[in-house]
């Protein structure tokens, strides 16, 4: 199985500042058939199910604010939240869907 | 509006069985692959099992293969997870989730239920 490693485990950012989360896969998640990376990001707030934010590494899901952006390719990916808002406090997970679906360990984002 | 509603969780003894259900509405159930994802208390997310749109193809994580069975009932738009030989490490919130797209795959999940808690303990 592909192992997904996220960093940092937790992150404290001031309101309005930028938050960056990293995700590294143990092997490439590039899908040859469409030349896209099979990498998604989810947001999970306490007591709620996860919510899809980003797929194909950089495509925002429906209704997701544009302060959330995804980047990277191959084995190294990032989720960036520009101008952190109070409602962005959550745990964020990366997931690869190239083969057997696996998640990173999660990154907890808090307000400094 | 897509809705997914899990049920069937509860307390079960080690070695016991449980069947989870996920009632769906708001989309064409027979056109989408579905999955079960679990989350142990205070822990991260773990994919458990998936089923293709038609219900023919099924997939399992190694930790549950041979013990869990996923199925779809298109007559009532419901997804199931039959769990047998349950272990303490199966204790988790179990979510059902709908694939983002109808064709191709695998895909991430764009709709999730609220989850049902399974506790395996004597």
PDB file of C-alpha atoms in Angstrom:
ATOM      1  CA  UNK A   1       0.000   0.000   0.000  1.00  0.00           C
ATOM      2  CA  UNK A   2       1.063   3.596  -0.586  1.00  0.00           C
ATOM      3  CA  UNK A   3       2.013   5.286   2.688  1.00  0.00           C
ATOM      4  CA  UNK A   4       0.978   8.921   3.090  1.00  0.00           C
ATOM      5  CA  UNK A   5       2.979  11.095   5.478  1.00  0.00           C
ATOM      6  CA  UNK A   6       1.684  14.493   6.559  1.00  0.00           C
ATOM      7  CA  UNK A   7       3.559  17.294   8.255  1.00  0.00           C
ATOM      8  CA  UNK A   8       3.335  19.004  10.604  1.00  0.00           C
ATOM      9  CA  UNK A   9       1.077  17.074  12.995  1.00  0.00           C
ATOM     10  CA  UNK A  10      -0.293  20.362  14.280  1.00  0.00           C
ATOM     11  CA  UNK A  11      -0.122  23.966  13.239  1.00  0.00           C
ATOM     12  CA  UNK A  12      -1.094  27.206  14.995  1.00  0.00           C
ATOM     13  CA  UNK A  13      -1.656  30.182  12.718  1.00  0.00           C
ATOM     14  CA  UNK A  14      -2.913  33.709  13.381  1.00  0.00           C
ATOM     15  CA  UNK A  15      -6.212  34.767  11.872  1.00  0.00           C
ATOM     16  CA  UNK A  16      -5.645  36.119   8.382  1.00  0.00           C
ATOM     17  CA  UNK A  17      -2.288  34.425   8.003  1.00  0.00           C
ATOM     18  CA  UNK A  18      -1.286  31.542   5.723  1.00  0.00           C
ATOM     19  CA  UNK A  19      -1.317  27.873   6.724  1.00  0.00           C
ATOM     20  CA  UNK A  20       0.573  25.268   4.707  1.00  0.00           C
ATOM     21  CA  UNK A  21       0.262  21.516   5.168  1.00  0.00           C
ATOM     22  CA  UNK A  22       2.544  19.006   3.491  1.00  0.00           C
ATOM     23  CA  UNK A  23       1.783  15.509   2.306  1.00  0.00           C
ATOM     24  CA  UNK A  24       4.261  13.008   0.918  1.00  0.00           C
ATOM     25  CA  UNK A  25       3.427   9.678  -0.709  1.00  0.00           C
ATOM     26  CA  UNK A  26       5.736   6.662  -0.656  1.00  0.00           C
ATOM     27  CA  UNK A  27       5.355   6.335  -4.432  1.00  0.00           C
ATOM     28  CA  UNK A  28       4.016   8.435  -7.256  1.00  0.00           C
ATOM     29  CA  UNK A  29       0.235   8.885  -7.420  1.00  0.00           C
ATOM     30  CA  UNK A  30       0.303  10.213 -10.961  1.00  0.00           C
ATOM     31  CA  UNK A  31      -2.414   8.550 -13.040  1.00  0.00           C
ATOM     32  CA  UNK A  32      -0.964   7.898 -16.476  1.00  0.00           C
ATOM     33  CA  UNK A  33      -4.324   7.740 -18.250  1.00  0.00           C
ATOM     34  CA  UNK A  34      -5.117  11.406 -17.573  1.00  0.00           C
ATOM     35  CA  UNK A  35      -1.775  12.761 -16.327  1.00  0.00           C
ATOM     36  CA  UNK A  36      -3.394  13.858 -13.079  1.00  0.00           C
ATOM     37  CA  UNK A  37      -2.334  13.179  -9.524  1.00  0.00           C
ATOM     38  CA  UNK A  38      -4.785  11.007  -7.567  1.00  0.00           C
ATOM     39  CA  UNK A  39      -4.531  13.108  -4.411  1.00  0.00           C
ATOM     40  CA  UNK A  40      -7.366  14.582  -2.348  1.00  0.00           C
ATOM     41  CA  UNK A  41      -7.621  16.745   0.749  1.00  0.00           C
ATOM     42  CA  UNK A  42     -10.378  16.570   3.358  1.00  0.00           C
ATOM     43  CA  UNK A  43     -11.320  18.824   6.250  1.00  0.00           C
ATOM     44  CA  UNK A  44     -12.822  17.334   9.402  1.00  0.00           C
ATOM     45  CA  UNK A  45     -14.265  19.482  12.163  1.00  0.00           C
ATOM     46  CA  UNK A  46     -14.989  18.015  15.629  1.00  0.00           C
ATOM     47  CA  UNK A  47     -18.017  15.747  15.685  1.00  0.00           C
ATOM     48  CA  UNK A  48     -18.479  15.943  11.914  1.00  0.00           C
ATOM     49  CA  UNK A  49     -17.664  13.657   8.997  1.00  0.00           C
ATOM     50  CA  UNK A  50     -14.844  14.660   6.661  1.00  0.00           C
ATOM     51  CA  UNK A  51     -15.553  17.137   3.875  1.00  0.00           C
ATOM     52  CA  UNK A  52     -13.873  16.944   0.482  1.00  0.00           C
ATOM     53  CA  UNK A  53     -11.871  20.098  -0.245  1.00  0.00           C
ATOM     54  CA  UNK A  54      -9.532  19.286  -3.130  1.00  0.00           C
ATOM     55  CA  UNK A  55      -9.188  16.449  -5.635  1.00  0.00           C
ATOM     56  CA  UNK A  56      -6.801  15.726  -8.500  1.00  0.00           C
ATOM     57  CA  UNK A  57      -4.313  17.540  -6.231  1.00  0.00           C
ATOM     58  CA  UNK A  58      -5.496  21.026  -7.170  1.00  0.00           C
ATOM     59  CA  UNK A  59      -9.202  21.012  -8.138  1.00  0.00           C
ATOM     60  CA  UNK A  60     -11.455  22.593  -5.528  1.00  0.00           C
ATOM     61  CA  UNK A  61     -14.622  20.678  -4.733  1.00  0.00           C
ATOM     62  CA  UNK A  62     -17.970  22.360  -5.185  1.00  0.00           C
ATOM     63  CA  UNK A  63     -18.578  25.208  -2.758  1.00  0.00           C
ATOM     64  CA  UNK A  64     -15.057  25.264  -1.305  1.00  0.00           C
ATOM     65  CA  UNK A  65     -13.767  28.826  -0.740  1.00  0.00           C
ATOM     66  CA  UNK A  66     -10.889  29.900  -2.946  1.00  0.00           C
ATOM     67  CA  UNK A  67      -8.648  30.531   0.057  1.00  0.00           C
ATOM     68  CA  UNK A  68      -8.070  26.758  -0.053  1.00  0.00           C
ATOM     69  CA  UNK A  69      -5.639  25.621  -2.731  1.00  0.00           C
ATOM     70  CA  UNK A  70      -3.765  22.430  -3.473  1.00  0.00           C
ATOM     71  CA  UNK A  71      -0.485  21.941  -5.257  1.00  0.00           C
ATOM     72  CA  UNK A  72       2.293  19.515  -5.973  1.00  0.00           C
ATOM     73  CA  UNK A  73       2.881  16.515  -8.174  1.00  0.00           C
ATOM     74  CA  UNK A  74       4.264  12.993  -8.096  1.00  0.00           C
ATOM     75  CA  UNK A  75       4.987  12.343  -4.437  1.00  0.00           C
ATOM     76  CA  UNK A  76       4.964  15.788  -2.794  1.00  0.00           C
ATOM     77  CA  UNK A  77       1.828  17.828  -2.219  1.00  0.00           C
ATOM     78  CA  UNK A  78       0.654  20.850  -0.266  1.00  0.00           C
ATOM     79  CA  UNK A  79      -2.612  22.276   0.989  1.00  0.00           C
ATOM     80  CA  UNK A  80      -2.523  26.018   1.522  1.00  0.00           C
ATOM     81  CA  UNK A  81      -5.075  28.096   3.364  1.00  0.00           C
ATOM     82  CA  UNK A  82      -4.478  31.739   2.591  1.00  0.00           C
ATOM     83  CA  UNK A  83      -5.905  34.119   5.178  1.00  0.00           C
ATOM     84  CA  UNK A  84      -6.973  31.615   7.839  1.00  0.00           C
ATOM     85  CA  UNK A  85     -10.496  32.081   9.185  1.00  0.00           C
ATOM     86  CA  UNK A  86     -11.876  30.934  12.555  1.00  0.00           C
ATOM     87  CA  UNK A  87     -14.097  28.379  10.813  1.00  0.00           C
ATOM     88  CA  UNK A  88     -11.021  26.709   9.279  1.00  0.00           C
ATOM     89  CA  UNK A  89     -10.023  25.197  12.632  1.00  0.00           C
ATOM     90  CA  UNK A  90     -10.105  21.483  11.872  1.00  0.00           C
ATOM     91  CA  UNK A  91      -8.027  18.415  11.140  1.00  0.00           C
ATOM     92  CA  UNK A  92      -6.936  18.108   7.524  1.00  0.00           C
ATOM     93  CA  UNK A  93      -6.198  14.795   5.818  1.00  0.00           C
ATOM     94  CA  UNK A  94      -4.584  13.991   2.503  1.00  0.00           C
ATOM     95  CA  UNK A  95      -5.664  10.836   0.684  1.00  0.00           C
ATOM     96  CA  UNK A  96      -4.329   9.027  -2.337  1.00  0.00           C
ATOM     97  CA  UNK A  97      -6.749   7.189  -4.602  1.00  0.00           C
ATOM     98  CA  UNK A  98      -4.218   5.809  -7.048  1.00  0.00           C
ATOM     99  CA  UNK A  99      -4.672   2.296  -5.730  1.00  0.00           C
ATOM    100  CA  UNK A 100      -5.740   0.892  -2.331  1.00  0.00           C
ATOM    101  CA  UNK A 101      -7.055   4.068  -0.755  1.00  0.00           C
ATOM    102  CA  UNK A 102      -4.891   5.433   2.040  1.00  0.00           C
ATOM    103  CA  UNK A 103      -4.852   8.574   4.187  1.00  0.00           C
ATOM    104  CA  UNK A 104      -2.215  10.651   5.824  1.00  0.00           C
ATOM    105  CA  UNK A 105      -2.221  10.860   9.604  1.00  0.00           C
ATOM    106  CA  UNK A 106      -3.860  14.279   9.705  1.00  0.00           C
ATOM    107  CA  UNK A 107      -2.794  17.825  10.574  1.00  0.00           C
ATOM    108  CA  UNK A 108      -4.594  19.769  13.276  1.00  0.00           C
ATOM    109  CA  UNK A 109      -4.930  23.472  12.471  1.00  0.00           C
ATOM    110  CA  UNK A 110      -5.570  25.864  15.338  1.00  0.00           C
ATOM    111  CA  UNK A 111      -5.670  29.610  15.863  1.00  0.00           C
ATOM    112  CA  UNK A 112      -2.574  31.178  17.398  1.00  0.00           C
TER     113      UNK A 112
ATOM    114  CA  UNK B   1     -29.628  16.972  -1.997  1.00  0.00           C
ATOM    115  CA  UNK B   2     -27.527  13.884  -1.389  1.00  0.00           C
ATOM    116  CA  UNK B   3     -28.240  12.230   1.951  1.00  0.00           C
ATOM    117  CA  UNK B   4     -26.518   9.263   3.552  1.00  0.00           C
ATOM    118  CA  UNK B   5     -27.771   7.876   6.865  1.00  0.00           C
ATOM    119  CA  UNK B   6     -25.938   5.081   8.638  1.00  0.00           C
ATOM    120  CA  UNK B   7     -27.476   2.790  11.233  1.00  0.00           C
ATOM    121  CA  UNK B   8     -26.817  -0.519  12.920  1.00  0.00           C
ATOM    122  CA  UNK B   9     -23.895   0.358  15.160  1.00  0.00           C
ATOM    123  CA  UNK B  10     -23.718  -0.632  18.800  1.00  0.00           C
ATOM    124  CA  UNK B  11     -21.896  -2.638  21.422  1.00  0.00           C
ATOM    125  CA  UNK B  12     -20.880  -6.161  20.433  1.00  0.00           C
ATOM    126  CA  UNK B  13     -18.659  -8.757  22.088  1.00  0.00           C
ATOM    127  CA  UNK B  14     -15.393  -9.871  20.495  1.00  0.00           C
ATOM    128  CA  UNK B  15     -16.109 -12.550  17.922  1.00  0.00           C
ATOM    129  CA  UNK B  16     -19.598 -11.218  17.339  1.00  0.00           C
ATOM    130  CA  UNK B  17     -21.315  -9.895  14.236  1.00  0.00           C
ATOM    131  CA  UNK B  18     -23.059  -6.713  13.223  1.00  0.00           C
ATOM    132  CA  UNK B  19     -24.640  -5.389  10.041  1.00  0.00           C
ATOM    133  CA  UNK B  20     -24.389  -1.713   9.205  1.00  0.00           C
ATOM    134  CA  UNK B  21     -26.790  -0.003   6.822  1.00  0.00           C
ATOM    135  CA  UNK B  22     -26.503   3.234   4.892  1.00  0.00           C
ATOM    136  CA  UNK B  23     -29.775   4.561   3.494  1.00  0.00           C
ATOM    137  CA  UNK B  24     -29.227   6.915   0.586  1.00  0.00           C
ATOM    138  CA  UNK B  25     -31.259   9.485  -1.325  1.00  0.00           C
ATOM    139  CA  UNK B  26     -30.797  12.415  -3.675  1.00  0.00           C
ATOM    140  CA  UNK B  27     -28.718  10.665  -6.338  1.00  0.00           C
ATOM    141  CA  UNK B  28     -28.862   7.673  -8.689  1.00  0.00           C
ATOM    142  CA  UNK B  29     -27.604   4.971  -6.315  1.00  0.00           C
ATOM    143  CA  UNK B  30     -26.954   2.452  -9.078  1.00  0.00           C
ATOM    144  CA  UNK B  31     -24.592   4.856 -10.860  1.00  0.00           C
ATOM    145  CA  UNK B  32     -22.060   5.429  -8.099  1.00  0.00           C
ATOM    146  CA  UNK B  33     -19.456   3.375  -6.318  1.00  0.00           C
ATOM    147  CA  UNK B  34     -19.666   3.568  -2.536  1.00  0.00           C
ATOM    148  CA  UNK B  35     -17.313   2.933   0.355  1.00  0.00           C
ATOM    149  CA  UNK B  36     -17.138   2.418   4.089  1.00  0.00           C
ATOM    150  CA  UNK B  37     -14.512   4.409   5.980  1.00  0.00           C
ATOM    151  CA  UNK B  38     -13.860   4.118   9.708  1.00  0.00           C
ATOM    152  CA  UNK B  39     -12.284   6.244  12.384  1.00  0.00           C
ATOM    153  CA  UNK B  40     -11.178   4.813  15.710  1.00  0.00           C
ATOM    154  CA  UNK B  41     -11.777   7.122  18.690  1.00  0.00           C
ATOM    155  CA  UNK B  42      -9.345  10.041  18.503  1.00  0.00           C
ATOM    156  CA  UNK B  43      -7.574   8.551  15.497  1.00  0.00           C
ATOM    157  CA  UNK B  44      -7.332   9.108  11.756  1.00  0.00           C
ATOM    158  CA  UNK B  45      -9.333   7.843   8.808  1.00  0.00           C
ATOM    159  CA  UNK B  46      -9.104   4.319   7.418  1.00  0.00           C
ATOM    160  CA  UNK B  47     -10.759   3.032   4.258  1.00  0.00           C
ATOM    161  CA  UNK B  48     -12.490  -0.269   5.000  1.00  0.00           C
ATOM    162  CA  UNK B  49     -14.315  -1.452   1.895  1.00  0.00           C
ATOM    163  CA  UNK B  50     -15.656  -0.303  -1.459  1.00  0.00           C
ATOM    164  CA  UNK B  51     -18.184  -1.510  -4.005  1.00  0.00           C
ATOM    165  CA  UNK B  52     -18.596  -0.648  -7.647  1.00  0.00           C
ATOM    166  CA  UNK B  53     -21.641   1.093  -9.055  1.00  0.00           C
ATOM    167  CA  UNK B  54     -23.229  -2.131 -10.257  1.00  0.00           C
ATOM    168  CA  UNK B  55     -22.521  -3.931  -7.002  1.00  0.00           C
ATOM    169  CA  UNK B  56     -20.511  -6.652  -8.716  1.00  0.00           C
ATOM    170  CA  UNK B  57     -16.982  -5.498  -7.860  1.00  0.00           C
ATOM    171  CA  UNK B  58     -16.020  -5.364  -4.204  1.00  0.00           C
ATOM    172  CA  UNK B  59     -12.813  -4.308  -2.466  1.00  0.00           C
ATOM    173  CA  UNK B  60     -11.507  -4.678   1.074  1.00  0.00           C
ATOM    174  CA  UNK B  61      -8.705  -3.403   3.229  1.00  0.00           C
ATOM    175  CA  UNK B  62      -6.366  -6.119   4.380  1.00  0.00           C
ATOM    176  CA  UNK B  63      -7.405  -5.681   8.007  1.00  0.00           C
ATOM    177  CA  UNK B  64     -11.003  -6.722   7.280  1.00  0.00           C
ATOM    178  CA  UNK B  65     -10.714  -9.031   4.279  1.00  0.00           C
ATOM    179  CA  UNK B  66     -12.465 -12.324   4.918  1.00  0.00           C
ATOM    180  CA  UNK B  67     -14.432 -10.908   7.858  1.00  0.00           C
ATOM    181  CA  UNK B  68     -16.459  -8.050   6.335  1.00  0.00           C
ATOM    182  CA  UNK B  69     -18.802  -8.129   3.330  1.00  0.00           C
ATOM    183  CA  UNK B  70     -20.027  -5.053   1.491  1.00  0.00           C
ATOM    184  CA  UNK B  71     -23.177  -5.074  -0.606  1.00  0.00           C
ATOM    185  CA  UNK B  72     -25.656  -2.791  -2.352  1.00  0.00           C
ATOM    186  CA  UNK B  73     -29.424  -3.187  -2.521  1.00  0.00           C
ATOM    187  CA  UNK B  74     -30.623  -1.141  -5.466  1.00  0.00           C
ATOM    188  CA  UNK B  75     -34.278  -1.866  -4.674  1.00  0.00           C
ATOM    189  CA  UNK B  76     -34.071   0.320  -1.577  1.00  0.00           C
ATOM    190  CA  UNK B  77     -30.945   2.394  -2.332  1.00  0.00           C
ATOM    191  CA  UNK B  78     -29.118   1.023   0.673  1.00  0.00           C
ATOM    192  CA  UNK B  79     -25.488   0.122   1.243  1.00  0.00           C
ATOM    193  CA  UNK B  80     -24.579  -2.576   3.754  1.00  0.00           C
ATOM    194  CA  UNK B  81     -21.536  -3.778   5.641  1.00  0.00           C
ATOM    195  CA  UNK B  82     -21.802  -7.210   7.219  1.00  0.00           C
ATOM    196  CA  UNK B  83     -19.136  -7.521   9.891  1.00  0.00           C
ATOM    197  CA  UNK B  84     -18.205 -10.848  11.470  1.00  0.00           C
ATOM    198  CA  UNK B  85     -15.475 -12.085  13.832  1.00  0.00           C
ATOM    199  CA  UNK B  86     -15.272  -8.607  15.280  1.00  0.00           C
ATOM    200  CA  UNK B  87     -12.197  -7.578  17.243  1.00  0.00           C
ATOM    201  CA  UNK B  88     -11.476  -4.784  19.700  1.00  0.00           C
ATOM    202  CA  UNK B  89      -9.471  -2.998  17.014  1.00  0.00           C
ATOM    203  CA  UNK B  90     -12.619  -2.737  14.869  1.00  0.00           C
ATOM    204  CA  UNK B  91     -14.024  -0.243  17.381  1.00  0.00           C
ATOM    205  CA  UNK B  92     -14.658   2.951  15.419  1.00  0.00           C
ATOM    206  CA  UNK B  93     -17.148   5.297  13.885  1.00  0.00           C
ATOM    207  CA  UNK B  94     -18.110   3.824  10.530  1.00  0.00           C
ATOM    208  CA  UNK B  95     -18.982   6.254   7.746  1.00  0.00           C
ATOM    209  CA  UNK B  96     -20.500   5.473   4.383  1.00  0.00           C
ATOM    210  CA  UNK B  97     -19.313   7.653   1.537  1.00  0.00           C
ATOM    211  CA  UNK B  98     -20.294   8.257  -2.079  1.00  0.00           C
ATOM    212  CA  UNK B  99     -17.828   8.471  -4.951  1.00  0.00           C
ATOM    213  CA  UNK B 100     -17.288  11.865  -6.538  1.00  0.00           C
ATOM    214  CA  UNK B 101     -17.860  10.656 -10.111  1.00  0.00           C
ATOM    215  CA  UNK B 102     -19.937   8.038 -11.890  1.00  0.00           C
ATOM    216  CA  UNK B 103     -17.351   6.633 -14.224  1.00  0.00           C
ATOM    217  CA  UNK B 104     -13.732   5.628 -13.969  1.00  0.00           C
ATOM    218  CA  UNK B 105     -12.248   5.397 -10.533  1.00  0.00           C
ATOM    219  CA  UNK B 106     -11.202   5.020  -7.912  1.00  0.00           C
ATOM    220  CA  UNK B 107     -12.376   8.438  -6.796  1.00  0.00           C
ATOM    221  CA  UNK B 108     -12.429  10.465  -3.612  1.00  0.00           C
ATOM    222  CA  UNK B 109     -15.739  10.851  -1.791  1.00  0.00           C
ATOM    223  CA  UNK B 110     -17.874  13.955  -2.056  1.00  0.00           C
ATOM    224  CA  UNK B 111     -20.681  12.955   0.305  1.00  0.00           C
ATOM    225  CA  UNK B 112     -20.471  11.315   3.718  1.00  0.00           C
ATOM    226  CA  UNK B 113     -22.955  10.164   6.305  1.00  0.00           C
ATOM    227  CA  UNK B 114     -22.753  11.222   9.950  1.00  0.00           C
ATOM    228  CA  UNK B 115     -21.414   7.829  10.962  1.00  0.00           C
ATOM    229  CA  UNK B 116     -22.439   5.028  13.309  1.00  0.00           C
ATOM    230  CA  UNK B 117     -20.361   3.925  16.286  1.00  0.00           C
ATOM    231  CA  UNK B 118     -19.316   0.306  16.614  1.00  0.00           C
ATOM    232  CA  UNK B 119     -17.841  -0.739  19.944  1.00  0.00           C
ATOM    233  CA  UNK B 120     -16.314  -4.193  20.304  1.00  0.00           C
ATOM    234  CA  UNK B 121     -15.850  -5.018  23.956  1.00  0.00           C
ATOM    235  CA  UNK B 122     -16.647  -7.689  26.505  1.00  0.00           C
TER     236      UNK B 122
END
